[in-house]
Amino acid sequence: MKPTMVVLAGPNGAGKSTLYKVRVAPSFAGPFINADIIQRDELRDPSPEASYEAAQIATSQRAEYLAQAAVLKADRGMVFDNSRLNQPANHCLTFSDGRLVFALPHLPGWIRSVYATDLII
C-alpha cells in the first residue's frame, strides 16, 4: 500500500474541519494538523500568544508533508478547492502517477499558482 496524504487548505471558517469530519476521517487514518486543535489539546492555553504558538507548530508539521510533491508522487492525487463560502469542495485536478489526467477548464488562482508547472496534459 502506498502512502496517502489528504490536504485541506483554506482560510479560517472555510469548512476544513467539517470537510475532514464528514468526508475524510471516516476512510482515512492519517493525522489531521489543525492549529485550533493543537492549541486546545496540546497547549491547553486559550491565550492569543498560544494561538500564535499553535500556528507555528502546525506550520512545522505541515512542512513535513509537502503537499504538492505528495500529490504528484501518489498513484492517484486529487486536488479540491473549498475556498467558496457555503459551497461544497470542488474537485479541480487529478494526477495519476505524477501525470495530470483531469483538470477543470477554469481553475482557482491558488491552484494555478501552486501547480503551474504541472498543468500540462
PDB file of C-alpha atoms in Angstrom:
ATOM      1  CA  MET A   1       0.000   0.000   0.000  1.00  0.00           C
ATOM      2  CA  LYS A   2       1.384   3.403  -0.974  1.00  0.00           C
ATOM      3  CA  PRO A   3       1.363   6.330   1.465  1.00  0.00           C
ATOM      4  CA  THR A   4      -1.662   8.615   1.314  1.00  0.00           C
ATOM      5  CA  MET A   5      -1.972  12.263   2.290  1.00  0.00           C
ATOM      6  CA  VAL A   6      -5.040  14.496   2.275  1.00  0.00           C
ATOM      7  CA  VAL A   7      -4.521  18.275   2.322  1.00  0.00           C
ATOM      8  CA  LEU A   8      -7.371  20.598   3.273  1.00  0.00           C
ATOM      9  CA  ALA A   9      -6.328  24.217   2.901  1.00  0.00           C
ATOM     10  CA  GLY A  10      -8.202  27.474   3.213  1.00  0.00           C
ATOM     11  CA  PRO A  11      -8.855  30.478   5.421  1.00  0.00           C
ATOM     12  CA  ASN A  12     -10.460  30.273   8.845  1.00  0.00           C
ATOM     13  CA  GLY A  13     -14.122  29.368   8.586  1.00  0.00           C
ATOM     14  CA  ALA A  14     -13.832  27.795   5.126  1.00  0.00           C
ATOM     15  CA  GLY A  15     -15.095  24.430   6.364  1.00  0.00           C
ATOM     16  CA  LYS A  16     -11.857  22.437   6.508  1.00  0.00           C
ATOM     17  CA  SER A  17     -12.664  20.760   9.829  1.00  0.00           C
ATOM     18  CA  THR A  18     -16.205  19.937   8.723  1.00  0.00           C
ATOM     19  CA  LEU A  19     -14.997  18.524   5.407  1.00  0.00           C
ATOM     20  CA  TYR A  20     -12.442  16.419   7.275  1.00  0.00           C
ATOM     21  CA  LYS A  21     -15.011  15.059   9.756  1.00  0.00           C
ATOM     22  CA  VAL A  22     -17.669  14.335   7.140  1.00  0.00           C
ATOM     23  CA  ARG A  23     -15.706  13.169   4.106  1.00  0.00           C
ATOM     24  CA  VAL A  24     -12.113  12.334   5.015  1.00  0.00           C
ATOM     25  CA  ALA A  25     -11.927  10.942   8.558  1.00  0.00           C
ATOM     26  CA  PRO A  26     -14.329   8.011   8.024  1.00  0.00           C
ATOM     27  CA  SER A  27     -11.985   6.437   5.474  1.00  0.00           C
ATOM     28  CA  PHE A  28      -8.567   7.888   6.332  1.00  0.00           C
ATOM     29  CA  ALA A  29      -6.341   7.137   9.300  1.00  0.00           C
ATOM     30  CA  GLY A  30      -3.748   9.887   8.745  1.00  0.00           C
ATOM     31  CA  PRO A  31      -3.053  12.851  11.031  1.00  0.00           C
ATOM     32  CA  PHE A  32      -5.227  15.975  10.986  1.00  0.00           C
ATOM     33  CA  ILE A  33      -2.994  19.023  11.522  1.00  0.00           C
ATOM     34  CA  ASN A  34      -5.087  21.904  12.830  1.00  0.00           C
ATOM     35  CA  ALA A  35      -3.746  24.848  14.852  1.00  0.00           C
ATOM     36  CA  ASP A  36      -7.022  25.171  16.783  1.00  0.00           C
ATOM     37  CA  ILE A  37      -6.802  21.555  17.904  1.00  0.00           C
ATOM     38  CA  ILE A  38      -3.104  21.922  18.761  1.00  0.00           C
ATOM     39  CA  GLN A  39      -3.893  24.972  20.891  1.00  0.00           C
ATOM     40  CA  ARG A  40      -6.808  23.266  22.629  1.00  0.00           C
ATOM     41  CA  ASP A  41      -5.434  19.750  23.135  1.00  0.00           C
ATOM     42  CA  GLU A  42      -1.648  20.104  23.258  1.00  0.00           C
ATOM     43  CA  LEU A  43      -1.002  23.595  24.600  1.00  0.00           C
ATOM     44  CA  ARG A  44      -4.199  23.791  26.694  1.00  0.00           C
ATOM     45  CA  ASP A  45      -3.944  27.556  26.641  1.00  0.00           C
ATOM     46  CA  PRO A  46      -6.675  29.816  25.193  1.00  0.00           C
ATOM     47  CA  SER A  47      -4.479  32.935  25.109  1.00  0.00           C
ATOM     48  CA  PRO A  48      -3.673  34.815  21.884  1.00  0.00           C
ATOM     49  CA  GLU A  49       0.011  34.034  22.439  1.00  0.00           C
ATOM     50  CA  ALA A  50      -0.773  30.312  22.452  1.00  0.00           C
ATOM     51  CA  SER A  51      -2.717  30.781  19.232  1.00  0.00           C
ATOM     52  CA  TYR A  52       0.437  32.039  17.527  1.00  0.00           C
ATOM     53  CA  GLU A  53       2.494  29.217  19.014  1.00  0.00           C
ATOM     54  CA  ALA A  54      -0.043  26.650  17.808  1.00  0.00           C
ATOM     55  CA  ALA A  55       0.067  28.160  14.330  1.00  0.00           C
ATOM     56  CA  GLN A  56       3.860  27.817  14.288  1.00  0.00           C
ATOM     57  CA  ILE A  57       3.639  24.194  15.426  1.00  0.00           C
ATOM     58  CA  ALA A  58       1.060  23.437  12.743  1.00  0.00           C
ATOM     59  CA  THR A  59       3.183  25.134  10.092  1.00  0.00           C
ATOM     60  CA  SER A  60       6.160  22.986  11.059  1.00  0.00           C
ATOM     61  CA  GLN A  61       4.075  19.820  10.967  1.00  0.00           C
ATOM     62  CA  ARG A  62       2.593  20.682   7.586  1.00  0.00           C
ATOM     63  CA  ALA A  63       6.002  21.423   6.118  1.00  0.00           C
ATOM     64  CA  GLU A  64       6.927  17.792   6.720  1.00  0.00           C
ATOM     65  CA  TYR A  65       4.288  16.647   4.282  1.00  0.00           C
ATOM     66  CA  LEU A  66       4.998  18.822   1.229  1.00  0.00           C
ATOM     67  CA  ALA A  67       1.559  18.563  -0.333  1.00  0.00           C
ATOM     68  CA  GLN A  68       2.404  19.259  -3.932  1.00  0.00           C
ATOM     69  CA  ALA A  69       5.164  16.665  -4.076  1.00  0.00           C
ATOM     70  CA  ALA A  70       2.942  14.107  -2.388  1.00  0.00           C
ATOM     71  CA  VAL A  71       0.105  14.648  -4.868  1.00  0.00           C
ATOM     72  CA  LEU A  72       2.498  14.138  -7.738  1.00  0.00           C
ATOM     73  CA  LYS A  73       4.149  11.049  -6.248  1.00  0.00           C
ATOM     74  CA  ALA A  74       0.946   9.238  -5.327  1.00  0.00           C
ATOM     75  CA  ASP A  75      -0.641   6.612  -7.570  1.00  0.00           C
ATOM     76  CA  ARG A  76      -3.598   8.972  -7.725  1.00  0.00           C
ATOM     77  CA  GLY A  77      -3.606  12.526  -6.402  1.00  0.00           C
ATOM     78  CA  MET A  78      -6.702  14.709  -6.366  1.00  0.00           C
ATOM     79  CA  VAL A  79      -6.864  18.444  -5.655  1.00  0.00           C
ATOM     80  CA  PHE A  80     -10.054  20.033  -4.335  1.00  0.00           C
ATOM     81  CA  ASP A  81     -10.933  23.699  -3.870  1.00  0.00           C
ATOM     82  CA  ASN A  82     -13.010  24.673  -0.850  1.00  0.00           C
ATOM     83  CA  SER A  83     -12.420  28.419  -0.987  1.00  0.00           C
ATOM     84  CA  ARG A  84     -16.005  29.483  -1.705  1.00  0.00           C
ATOM     85  CA  LEU A  85     -18.122  30.156   1.373  1.00  0.00           C
ATOM     86  CA  ASN A  86     -21.065  27.791   1.890  1.00  0.00           C
ATOM     87  CA  GLN A  87     -20.199  25.750  -1.202  1.00  0.00           C
ATOM     88  CA  PRO A  88     -19.092  22.113  -1.263  1.00  0.00           C
ATOM     89  CA  ALA A  89     -15.489  21.283  -2.076  1.00  0.00           C
ATOM     90  CA  ASN A  90     -14.886  21.236  -5.820  1.00  0.00           C
ATOM     91  CA  HIS A  91     -12.734  18.551  -7.476  1.00  0.00           C
ATOM     92  CA  CYS A  92     -10.290  20.521  -9.654  1.00  0.00           C
ATOM     93  CA  LEU A  93      -7.342  18.280 -10.564  1.00  0.00           C
ATOM     94  CA  THR A  94      -6.434  14.604 -10.686  1.00  0.00           C
ATOM     95  CA  PHE A  95      -2.928  13.253 -11.170  1.00  0.00           C
ATOM     96  CA  SER A  96      -2.137   9.613 -11.918  1.00  0.00           C
ATOM     97  CA  ASP A  97       1.437   8.512 -11.274  1.00  0.00           C
ATOM     98  CA  GLY A  98       2.531  12.152 -11.420  1.00  0.00           C
ATOM     99  CA  ARG A  99       0.772  12.947 -14.711  1.00  0.00           C
ATOM    100  CA  LEU A 100      -2.198  15.286 -14.980  1.00  0.00           C
ATOM    101  CA  VAL A 101      -5.246  13.311 -16.153  1.00  0.00           C
ATOM    102  CA  PHE A 102      -8.063  15.706 -15.231  1.00  0.00           C
ATOM    103  CA  ALA A 103      -8.330  19.464 -14.839  1.00  0.00           C
ATOM    104  CA  LEU A 104     -11.313  21.763 -14.729  1.00  0.00           C
ATOM    105  CA  PRO A 105     -11.248  24.288 -17.579  1.00  0.00           C
ATOM    106  CA  HIS A 106     -11.325  27.200 -15.108  1.00  0.00           C
ATOM    107  CA  LEU A 107      -9.080  26.707 -12.064  1.00  0.00           C
ATOM    108  CA  PRO A 108      -8.873  28.889  -8.951  1.00  0.00           C
ATOM    109  CA  GLY A 109      -5.833  31.166  -8.832  1.00  0.00           C
ATOM    110  CA  TRP A 110      -4.221  29.364  -5.913  1.00  0.00           C
ATOM    111  CA  ILE A 111      -4.275  26.062  -7.829  1.00  0.00           C
ATOM    112  CA  ARG A 112      -2.846  27.685 -10.967  1.00  0.00           C
ATOM    113  CA  SER A 113      -0.092  29.148  -8.808  1.00  0.00           C
ATOM    114  CA  VAL A 114       0.806  26.011  -6.840  1.00  0.00           C
ATOM    115  CA  TYR A 115       0.576  23.599  -9.781  1.00  0.00           C
ATOM    116  CA  ALA A 116       1.647  25.966 -12.607  1.00  0.00           C
ATOM    117  CA  THR A 117       4.396  23.710 -13.933  1.00  0.00           C
ATOM    118  CA  ASP A 118       2.243  20.573 -13.626  1.00  0.00           C
ATOM    119  CA  LEU A 119      -0.810  21.725 -15.601  1.00  0.00           C
ATOM    120  CA  ILE A 120       0.148  20.108 -18.892  1.00  0.00           C
ATOM    121  CA  ILE A 121      -1.797  17.066 -20.072  1.00  0.00           C
TER     122      ILE A 121
END
